[in-house]
C-alpha cells in the first residue's frame, strides 16, 4: 500500500469514520513517539548510573563528601538526587533513609514517565475502532433501506468493508502500544530494582560516615565564609 492509497483509505467514509481513523493514526504516532523517547532515555542508563554510583561510593569510602557532591552536581542522571538526598542529611542521620527512599520513588516515577499513555492506547484503541465500525455499519444499513429495489448487499458491501477497517486498525494500534508498554515496564522494573539496591548501599555508607561527612562539610563551609574576609584589602 502506497501513501496515496493510505490517504484515500483514511479520508473515505462519513465524518465519524474519518474522525475515528484520524484518532487511530494519531494514537499510533503517539505510541511510537513515546516509545522512542523512553528508548532514548533508557539507552545506556544502567551503565551510566552504575558508573556514577561507583564514583560516589569510592568518594564516600574515603570520607570525601565534597567529591561526592561534585559528582552529583556534574551528573545529568535522575539518580543523582539519591546521593544528594543522603549527603544533604549527613548531619541528621536518622532522616537519611526516608529522604533516600523518597528520592528513589521520584527517580522510578521519572523513568516511568509517559508510559501510562501506552497503557491507555492499548486499552481504548480497540473500542475506538469498534465505535467507528458500528457507526459505519449503521450508515450502511440506512443506505440499504433507502436503495429501493436495488440488490441489498451489493449496495452496502463496500461501506461495511470500509467500516471494518477501523476495528482492524484499532486492534493493530492497541497491540503496538501494549508491546511497547510491556517492554518498557520490564526495563523500568529492572532499573528500579537496581536503583533500590544502590539506594540502600548509599544510605548505609552515608550513615556510617555521617560524622566525618558532616565535619568535612562544616569545615568547607567555614573555609568558604572566611575566604572573602581573607581576600579583602587592608585599609590604613
PDB file of C-alpha atoms in Angstrom:
ATOM      1  CA  UNK A   1       0.000   0.000   0.000  1.00  0.00           C
ATOM      2  CA  UNK A   2       1.478   3.332  -1.083  1.00  0.00           C
ATOM      3  CA  UNK A   3       0.964   6.722   0.521  1.00  0.00           C
ATOM      4  CA  UNK A   4      -1.792   7.744  -1.885  1.00  0.00           C
ATOM      5  CA  UNK A   5      -3.832   4.618  -1.130  1.00  0.00           C
ATOM      6  CA  UNK A   6      -3.358   5.138   2.595  1.00  0.00           C
ATOM      7  CA  UNK A   7      -4.578   8.740   2.385  1.00  0.00           C
ATOM      8  CA  UNK A   8      -7.563   7.648   0.324  1.00  0.00           C
ATOM      9  CA  UNK A   9      -8.449   4.969   2.866  1.00  0.00           C
ATOM     10  CA  UNK A  10      -8.275   7.476   5.731  1.00  0.00           C
ATOM     11  CA  UNK A  11     -10.418  10.115   4.071  1.00  0.00           C
ATOM     12  CA  UNK A  12     -13.042   7.707   2.699  1.00  0.00           C
ATOM     13  CA  UNK A  13     -16.320   7.400   4.611  1.00  0.00           C
ATOM     14  CA  UNK A  14     -18.504   9.682   6.666  1.00  0.00           C
ATOM     15  CA  UNK A  15     -17.347  12.274   9.167  1.00  0.00           C
ATOM     16  CA  UNK A  16     -17.410   9.826  12.080  1.00  0.00           C
ATOM     17  CA  UNK A  17     -15.388   7.213  10.214  1.00  0.00           C
ATOM     18  CA  UNK A  18     -12.813   9.783   9.125  1.00  0.00           C
ATOM     19  CA  UNK A  19     -12.539  11.152  12.677  1.00  0.00           C
ATOM     20  CA  UNK A  20     -12.138   7.623  14.038  1.00  0.00           C
ATOM     21  CA  UNK A  21      -9.391   6.813  11.549  1.00  0.00           C
ATOM     22  CA  UNK A  22      -7.571  10.042  12.369  1.00  0.00           C
ATOM     23  CA  UNK A  23      -7.724   9.233  16.096  1.00  0.00           C
ATOM     24  CA  UNK A  24      -6.273   5.814  15.413  1.00  0.00           C
ATOM     25  CA  UNK A  25      -3.472   7.286  13.294  1.00  0.00           C
ATOM     26  CA  UNK A  26      -2.702   9.861  16.000  1.00  0.00           C
ATOM     27  CA  UNK A  27      -2.696   7.090  18.605  1.00  0.00           C
ATOM     28  CA  UNK A  28      -0.255   5.046  16.543  1.00  0.00           C
ATOM     29  CA  UNK A  29       2.083   8.005  16.046  1.00  0.00           C
ATOM     30  CA  UNK A  30       1.825   8.894  19.742  1.00  0.00           C
ATOM     31  CA  UNK A  31       2.752   5.354  20.770  1.00  0.00           C
ATOM     32  CA  UNK A  32       5.831   5.418  18.551  1.00  0.00           C
ATOM     33  CA  UNK A  33       6.863   8.861  19.866  1.00  0.00           C
ATOM     34  CA  UNK A  34       6.574   7.716  23.494  1.00  0.00           C
ATOM     35  CA  UNK A  35       8.495   4.522  22.717  1.00  0.00           C
ATOM     36  CA  UNK A  36      11.309   6.439  21.005  1.00  0.00           C
ATOM     37  CA  UNK A  37      11.516   8.996  23.833  1.00  0.00           C
ATOM     38  CA  UNK A  38      11.687   6.301  26.531  1.00  0.00           C
ATOM     39  CA  UNK A  39      14.149   4.313  24.453  1.00  0.00           C
ATOM     40  CA  UNK A  40      16.498   7.286  24.204  1.00  0.00           C
ATOM     41  CA  UNK A  41      16.191   7.953  27.931  1.00  0.00           C
ATOM     42  CA  UNK A  42      16.893   4.353  28.945  1.00  0.00           C
ATOM     43  CA  UNK A  43      19.628   3.719  26.380  1.00  0.00           C
ATOM     44  CA  UNK A  44      22.829   3.270  28.331  1.00  0.00           C
ATOM     45  CA  UNK A  45      21.091   4.373  31.529  1.00  0.00           C
ATOM     46  CA  UNK A  46      22.175   1.335  33.558  1.00  0.00           C
ATOM     47  CA  UNK A  47      25.858   1.729  32.661  1.00  0.00           C
ATOM     48  CA  UNK A  48      25.913   5.464  33.368  1.00  0.00           C
ATOM     49  CA  UNK A  49      24.030   5.033  36.647  1.00  0.00           C
ATOM     50  CA  UNK A  50      26.424   2.281  37.747  1.00  0.00           C
ATOM     51  CA  UNK A  51      29.422   4.473  36.882  1.00  0.00           C
ATOM     52  CA  UNK A  52      28.041   7.379  38.911  1.00  0.00           C
ATOM     53  CA  UNK A  53      27.290   5.053  41.816  1.00  0.00           C
ATOM     54  CA  UNK A  54      30.824   3.660  41.836  1.00  0.00           C
ATOM     55  CA  UNK A  55      32.360   7.146  41.744  1.00  0.00           C
ATOM     56  CA  UNK A  56      30.274   8.327  44.676  1.00  0.00           C
ATOM     57  CA  UNK A  57      30.786   5.142  46.687  1.00  0.00           C
ATOM     58  CA  UNK A  58      34.559   5.460  46.315  1.00  0.00           C
ATOM     59  CA  UNK A  59      34.382   9.075  47.455  1.00  0.00           C
ATOM     60  CA  UNK A  60      32.227   8.133  50.452  1.00  0.00           C
ATOM     61  CA  UNK A  61      34.580   5.316  51.454  1.00  0.00           C
ATOM     62  CA  UNK A  62      37.357   7.910  51.588  1.00  0.00           C
ATOM     63  CA  UNK A  63      35.090  10.189  53.599  1.00  0.00           C
ATOM     64  CA  UNK A  64      35.312  12.781  50.830  1.00  0.00           C
ATOM     65  CA  UNK A  65      31.874  14.362  50.891  1.00  0.00           C
ATOM     66  CA  UNK A  66      32.950  17.274  48.702  1.00  0.00           C
ATOM     67  CA  UNK A  67      33.973  14.972  45.875  1.00  0.00           C
ATOM     68  CA  UNK A  68      30.731  13.026  46.192  1.00  0.00           C
ATOM     69  CA  UNK A  69      28.712  16.248  45.966  1.00  0.00           C
ATOM     70  CA  UNK A  70      30.737  17.379  42.963  1.00  0.00           C
ATOM     71  CA  UNK A  71      29.956  14.117  41.146  1.00  0.00           C
ATOM     72  CA  UNK A  72      26.248  14.654  41.891  1.00  0.00           C
ATOM     73  CA  UNK A  73      26.349  18.213  40.588  1.00  0.00           C
ATOM     74  CA  UNK A  74      28.117  17.221  37.365  1.00  0.00           C
ATOM     75  CA  UNK A  75      25.816  14.312  36.604  1.00  0.00           C
ATOM     76  CA  UNK A  76      22.698  14.735  34.461  1.00  0.00           C
ATOM     77  CA  UNK A  77      21.237  11.404  35.580  1.00  0.00           C
ATOM     78  CA  UNK A  78      18.000  11.303  37.597  1.00  0.00           C
ATOM     79  CA  UNK A  79      19.701   9.025  40.139  1.00  0.00           C
ATOM     80  CA  UNK A  80      21.943  11.880  41.280  1.00  0.00           C
ATOM     81  CA  UNK A  81      19.172  13.050  43.606  1.00  0.00           C
ATOM     82  CA  UNK A  82      19.521   9.810  45.588  1.00  0.00           C
ATOM     83  CA  UNK A  83      23.040  10.684  46.644  1.00  0.00           C
ATOM     84  CA  UNK A  84      22.269  14.340  47.129  1.00  0.00           C
ATOM     85  CA  UNK A  85      19.372  13.463  49.438  1.00  0.00           C
ATOM     86  CA  UNK A  86      21.689  11.349  51.585  1.00  0.00           C
ATOM     87  CA  UNK A  87      24.596  13.794  51.615  1.00  0.00           C
ATOM     88  CA  UNK A  88      22.415  16.787  52.467  1.00  0.00           C
ATOM     89  CA  UNK A  89      21.247  14.997  55.626  1.00  0.00           C
ATOM     90  CA  UNK A  90      24.617  13.756  56.833  1.00  0.00           C
ATOM     91  CA  UNK A  91      24.229  15.929  59.935  1.00  0.00           C
ATOM     92  CA  UNK A  92      20.898  14.210  60.729  1.00  0.00           C
ATOM     93  CA  UNK A  93      21.481  10.503  60.038  1.00  0.00           C
ATOM     94  CA  UNK A  94      18.075   9.429  61.299  1.00  0.00           C
ATOM     95  CA  UNK A  95      16.455  11.262  58.374  1.00  0.00           C
ATOM     96  CA  UNK A  96      18.635   9.719  55.665  1.00  0.00           C
ATOM     97  CA  UNK A  97      16.618   6.508  54.980  1.00  0.00           C
ATOM     98  CA  UNK A  98      13.317   8.333  54.470  1.00  0.00           C
ATOM     99  CA  UNK A  99      14.912  11.020  52.321  1.00  0.00           C
ATOM    100  CA  UNK A 100      16.669   8.486  50.086  1.00  0.00           C
ATOM    101  CA  UNK A 101      13.505   6.407  49.774  1.00  0.00           C
ATOM    102  CA  UNK A 102      11.535   9.464  48.643  1.00  0.00           C
ATOM    103  CA  UNK A 103      14.238  10.273  46.103  1.00  0.00           C
ATOM    104  CA  UNK A 104      14.242   6.656  44.876  1.00  0.00           C
ATOM    105  CA  UNK A 105      10.484   6.734  44.289  1.00  0.00           C
ATOM    106  CA  UNK A 106      10.841  10.031  42.466  1.00  0.00           C
ATOM    107  CA  UNK A 107      13.512   8.573  40.164  1.00  0.00           C
ATOM    108  CA  UNK A 108      11.429   5.484  39.378  1.00  0.00           C
ATOM    109  CA  UNK A 109       8.414   7.653  38.637  1.00  0.00           C
ATOM    110  CA  UNK A 110      10.519   9.766  36.299  1.00  0.00           C
ATOM    111  CA  UNK A 111      11.649   6.634  34.456  1.00  0.00           C
ATOM    112  CA  UNK A 112       8.044   5.523  34.021  1.00  0.00           C
ATOM    113  CA  UNK A 113       7.089   8.983  32.791  1.00  0.00           C
ATOM    114  CA  UNK A 114       4.558   8.827  29.956  1.00  0.00           C
ATOM    115  CA  UNK A 115       4.203   5.033  29.900  1.00  0.00           C
ATOM    116  CA  UNK A 116       0.631   5.477  31.089  1.00  0.00           C
ATOM    117  CA  UNK A 117      -0.124   6.827  27.613  1.00  0.00           C
ATOM    118  CA  UNK A 118       0.874   3.488  26.095  1.00  0.00           C
ATOM    119  CA  UNK A 119      -1.356   1.653  28.557  1.00  0.00           C
ATOM    120  CA  UNK A 120      -4.233   3.984  27.687  1.00  0.00           C
ATOM    121  CA  UNK A 121      -3.729   3.452  23.962  1.00  0.00           C
ATOM    122  CA  UNK A 122      -3.715  -0.283  24.425  1.00  0.00           C
ATOM    123  CA  UNK A 123      -6.966  -0.143  26.359  1.00  0.00           C
ATOM    124  CA  UNK A 124      -9.032   2.309  24.329  1.00  0.00           C
ATOM    125  CA  UNK A 125      -7.935   1.893  20.710  1.00  0.00           C
ATOM    126  CA  UNK A 126      -9.947  -1.313  20.065  1.00  0.00           C
ATOM    127  CA  UNK A 127     -13.079   0.443  21.343  1.00  0.00           C
ATOM    128  CA  UNK A 128     -12.426   3.494  19.189  1.00  0.00           C
ATOM    129  CA  UNK A 129     -12.070   1.230  16.178  1.00  0.00           C
ATOM    130  CA  UNK A 130     -15.207  -0.702  17.123  1.00  0.00           C
ATOM    131  CA  UNK A 131     -17.139   2.533  17.526  1.00  0.00           C
ATOM    132  CA  UNK A 132     -16.193   3.583  14.004  1.00  0.00           C
ATOM    133  CA  UNK A 133     -17.226   0.177  12.670  1.00  0.00           C
ATOM    134  CA  UNK A 134     -20.620   0.269  14.396  1.00  0.00           C
ATOM    135  CA  UNK A 135     -21.348   3.761  13.094  1.00  0.00           C
ATOM    136  CA  UNK A 136     -20.244   2.744   9.594  1.00  0.00           C
ATOM    137  CA  UNK A 137     -22.426  -0.382   9.577  1.00  0.00           C
ATOM    138  CA  UNK A 138     -25.421   1.609  10.810  1.00  0.00           C
ATOM    139  CA  UNK A 139     -24.904   4.056   7.947  1.00  0.00           C
ATOM    140  CA  UNK A 140     -24.640   1.112   5.532  1.00  0.00           C
ATOM    141  CA  UNK A 141     -27.963  -0.335   6.693  1.00  0.00           C
ATOM    142  CA  UNK A 142     -29.618   3.059   6.310  1.00  0.00           C
ATOM    143  CA  UNK A 143     -28.235   3.158   2.777  1.00  0.00           C
ATOM    144  CA  UNK A 144     -29.655  -0.326   2.113  1.00  0.00           C
ATOM    145  CA  UNK A 145     -33.043   0.795   3.343  1.00  0.00           C
ATOM    146  CA  UNK A 146     -33.014   3.829   1.090  1.00  0.00           C
ATOM    147  CA  UNK A 147     -31.929   1.836  -2.009  1.00  0.00           C
ATOM    148  CA  UNK A 148     -35.400   0.733  -3.092  1.00  0.00           C
ATOM    149  CA  UNK A 149     -35.408  -2.207  -5.485  1.00  0.00           C
ATOM    150  CA  UNK A 150     -31.618  -2.408  -5.730  1.00  0.00           C
ATOM    151  CA  UNK A 151     -29.753  -5.593  -4.769  1.00  0.00           C
ATOM    152  CA  UNK A 152     -29.347  -5.238  -0.992  1.00  0.00           C
ATOM    153  CA  UNK A 153     -25.893  -6.460  -0.087  1.00  0.00           C
ATOM    154  CA  UNK A 154     -24.207  -5.133  -3.225  1.00  0.00           C
ATOM    155  CA  UNK A 155     -25.249  -1.635  -2.178  1.00  0.00           C
ATOM    156  CA  UNK A 156     -23.578  -1.791   1.240  1.00  0.00           C
ATOM    157  CA  UNK A 157     -20.715  -4.278   0.799  1.00  0.00           C
ATOM    158  CA  UNK A 158     -18.164  -1.542   0.163  1.00  0.00           C
ATOM    159  CA  UNK A 159     -19.397   0.560   3.099  1.00  0.00           C
ATOM    160  CA  UNK A 160     -19.263  -2.362   5.533  1.00  0.00           C
ATOM    161  CA  UNK A 161     -15.790  -3.269   4.342  1.00  0.00           C
ATOM    162  CA  UNK A 162     -14.732   0.343   4.870  1.00  0.00           C
ATOM    163  CA  UNK A 163     -16.237   0.347   8.359  1.00  0.00           C
ATOM    164  CA  UNK A 164     -14.421  -2.834   9.385  1.00  0.00           C
ATOM    165  CA  UNK A 165     -11.079  -1.189   8.634  1.00  0.00           C
ATOM    166  CA  UNK A 166     -11.369   0.891  11.798  1.00  0.00           C
ATOM    167  CA  UNK A 167     -11.720  -2.179  14.006  1.00  0.00           C
ATOM    168  CA  UNK A 168      -8.700  -3.831  12.426  1.00  0.00           C
ATOM    169  CA  UNK A 169      -6.653  -0.630  12.689  1.00  0.00           C
ATOM    170  CA  UNK A 170      -7.693  -0.067  16.311  1.00  0.00           C
ATOM    171  CA  UNK A 171      -6.645  -3.585  17.288  1.00  0.00           C
ATOM    172  CA  UNK A 172      -3.341  -3.195  15.463  1.00  0.00           C
ATOM    173  CA  UNK A 173      -2.508   0.064  17.255  1.00  0.00           C
ATOM    174  CA  UNK A 174      -3.550  -1.454  20.592  1.00  0.00           C
ATOM    175  CA  UNK A 175      -1.201  -4.408  20.049  1.00  0.00           C
ATOM    176  CA  UNK A 176       1.594  -1.987  19.151  1.00  0.00           C
ATOM    177  CA  UNK A 177       1.008   0.093  22.297  1.00  0.00           C
ATOM    178  CA  UNK A 178       0.768  -2.932  24.608  1.00  0.00           C
ATOM    179  CA  UNK A 179       4.023  -4.387  23.256  1.00  0.00           C
ATOM    180  CA  UNK A 180       5.805  -1.080  23.834  1.00  0.00           C
ATOM    181  CA  UNK A 181       4.245  -0.729  27.288  1.00  0.00           C
ATOM    182  CA  UNK A 182       5.234  -4.209  28.463  1.00  0.00           C
ATOM    183  CA  UNK A 183       8.758  -3.825  27.094  1.00  0.00           C
ATOM    184  CA  UNK A 184       9.414  -0.530  28.846  1.00  0.00           C
ATOM    185  CA  UNK A 185       7.672  -1.629  32.050  1.00  0.00           C
ATOM    186  CA  UNK A 186      10.079  -4.559  32.201  1.00  0.00           C
ATOM    187  CA  UNK A 187      13.037  -2.221  31.598  1.00  0.00           C
ATOM    188  CA  UNK A 188      11.884   0.226  34.266  1.00  0.00           C
ATOM    189  CA  UNK A 189      11.238  -2.585  36.769  1.00  0.00           C
ATOM    190  CA  UNK A 190      14.772  -3.850  36.221  1.00  0.00           C
ATOM    191  CA  UNK A 191      16.223  -0.372  36.680  1.00  0.00           C
ATOM    192  CA  UNK A 192      14.028   0.207  39.746  1.00  0.00           C
ATOM    193  CA  UNK A 193      15.417  -2.943  41.384  1.00  0.00           C
ATOM    194  CA  UNK A 194      18.993  -1.804  40.740  1.00  0.00           C
ATOM    195  CA  UNK A 195      18.232   1.709  41.977  1.00  0.00           C
ATOM    196  CA  UNK A 196      16.761   0.234  45.157  1.00  0.00           C
ATOM    197  CA  UNK A 197      19.980  -1.673  45.846  1.00  0.00           C
ATOM    198  CA  UNK A 198      22.080   1.421  45.138  1.00  0.00           C
ATOM    199  CA  UNK A 199      19.852   3.488  47.433  1.00  0.00           C
ATOM    200  CA  UNK A 200      20.302   1.008  50.280  1.00  0.00           C
ATOM    201  CA  UNK A 201      24.069   0.961  49.805  1.00  0.00           C
ATOM    202  CA  UNK A 202      24.462   4.728  49.769  1.00  0.00           C
ATOM    203  CA  UNK A 203      22.167   5.024  52.805  1.00  0.00           C
ATOM    204  CA  UNK A 204      24.360   2.639  54.791  1.00  0.00           C
ATOM    205  CA  UNK A 205      27.560   4.366  53.690  1.00  0.00           C
ATOM    206  CA  UNK A 206      26.397   7.891  54.490  1.00  0.00           C
ATOM    207  CA  UNK A 207      25.008   6.806  57.861  1.00  0.00           C
ATOM    208  CA  UNK A 208      28.324   5.092  58.705  1.00  0.00           C
ATOM    209  CA  UNK A 209      30.325   8.130  57.599  1.00  0.00           C
ATOM    210  CA  UNK A 210      27.794  10.716  58.806  1.00  0.00           C
ATOM    211  CA  UNK A 211      30.008  12.311  61.439  1.00  0.00           C
ATOM    212  CA  UNK A 212      33.000  12.505  59.095  1.00  0.00           C
ATOM    213  CA  UNK A 213      30.924  13.881  56.229  1.00  0.00           C
ATOM    214  CA  UNK A 214      29.183  16.450  58.418  1.00  0.00           C
ATOM    215  CA  UNK A 215      32.545  17.581  59.796  1.00  0.00           C
ATOM    216  CA  UNK A 216      34.109  17.924  56.350  1.00  0.00           C
ATOM    217  CA  UNK A 217      31.043  19.813  55.162  1.00  0.00           C
ATOM    218  CA  UNK A 218      31.280  22.162  58.127  1.00  0.00           C
ATOM    219  CA  UNK A 219      34.964  22.781  57.541  1.00  0.00           C
ATOM    220  CA  UNK A 220      34.357  23.524  53.884  1.00  0.00           C
ATOM    221  CA  UNK A 221      31.564  25.964  54.762  1.00  0.00           C
ATOM    222  CA  UNK A 222      33.809  27.704  57.277  1.00  0.00           C
ATOM    223  CA  UNK A 223      36.631  27.988  54.770  1.00  0.00           C
ATOM    224  CA  UNK A 224      34.275  29.418  52.188  1.00  0.00           C
ATOM    225  CA  UNK A 225      32.900  32.020  54.573  1.00  0.00           C
ATOM    226  CA  UNK A 226      36.399  33.091  55.655  1.00  0.00           C
ATOM    227  CA  UNK A 227      37.767  33.365  52.123  1.00  0.00           C
ATOM    228  CA  UNK A 228      36.192  36.773  51.322  1.00  0.00           C
ATOM    229  CA  UNK A 229      37.477  38.206  54.587  1.00  0.00           C
ATOM    230  CA  UNK A 230      40.995  36.963  53.894  1.00  0.00           C
ATOM    231  CA  UNK A 231      40.907  38.369  50.391  1.00  0.00           C
ATOM    232  CA  UNK A 232      39.630  41.789  51.474  1.00  0.00           C
ATOM    233  CA  UNK A 233      42.230  44.605  51.115  1.00  0.00           C
ATOM    234  CA  UNK A 234      43.638  46.096  54.275  1.00  0.00           C
ATOM    235  CA  UNK A 235      42.968  49.740  54.996  1.00  0.00           C
ATOM    236  CA  UNK A 236      45.348  52.020  56.840  1.00  0.00           C
TER     237      UNK A 236
END
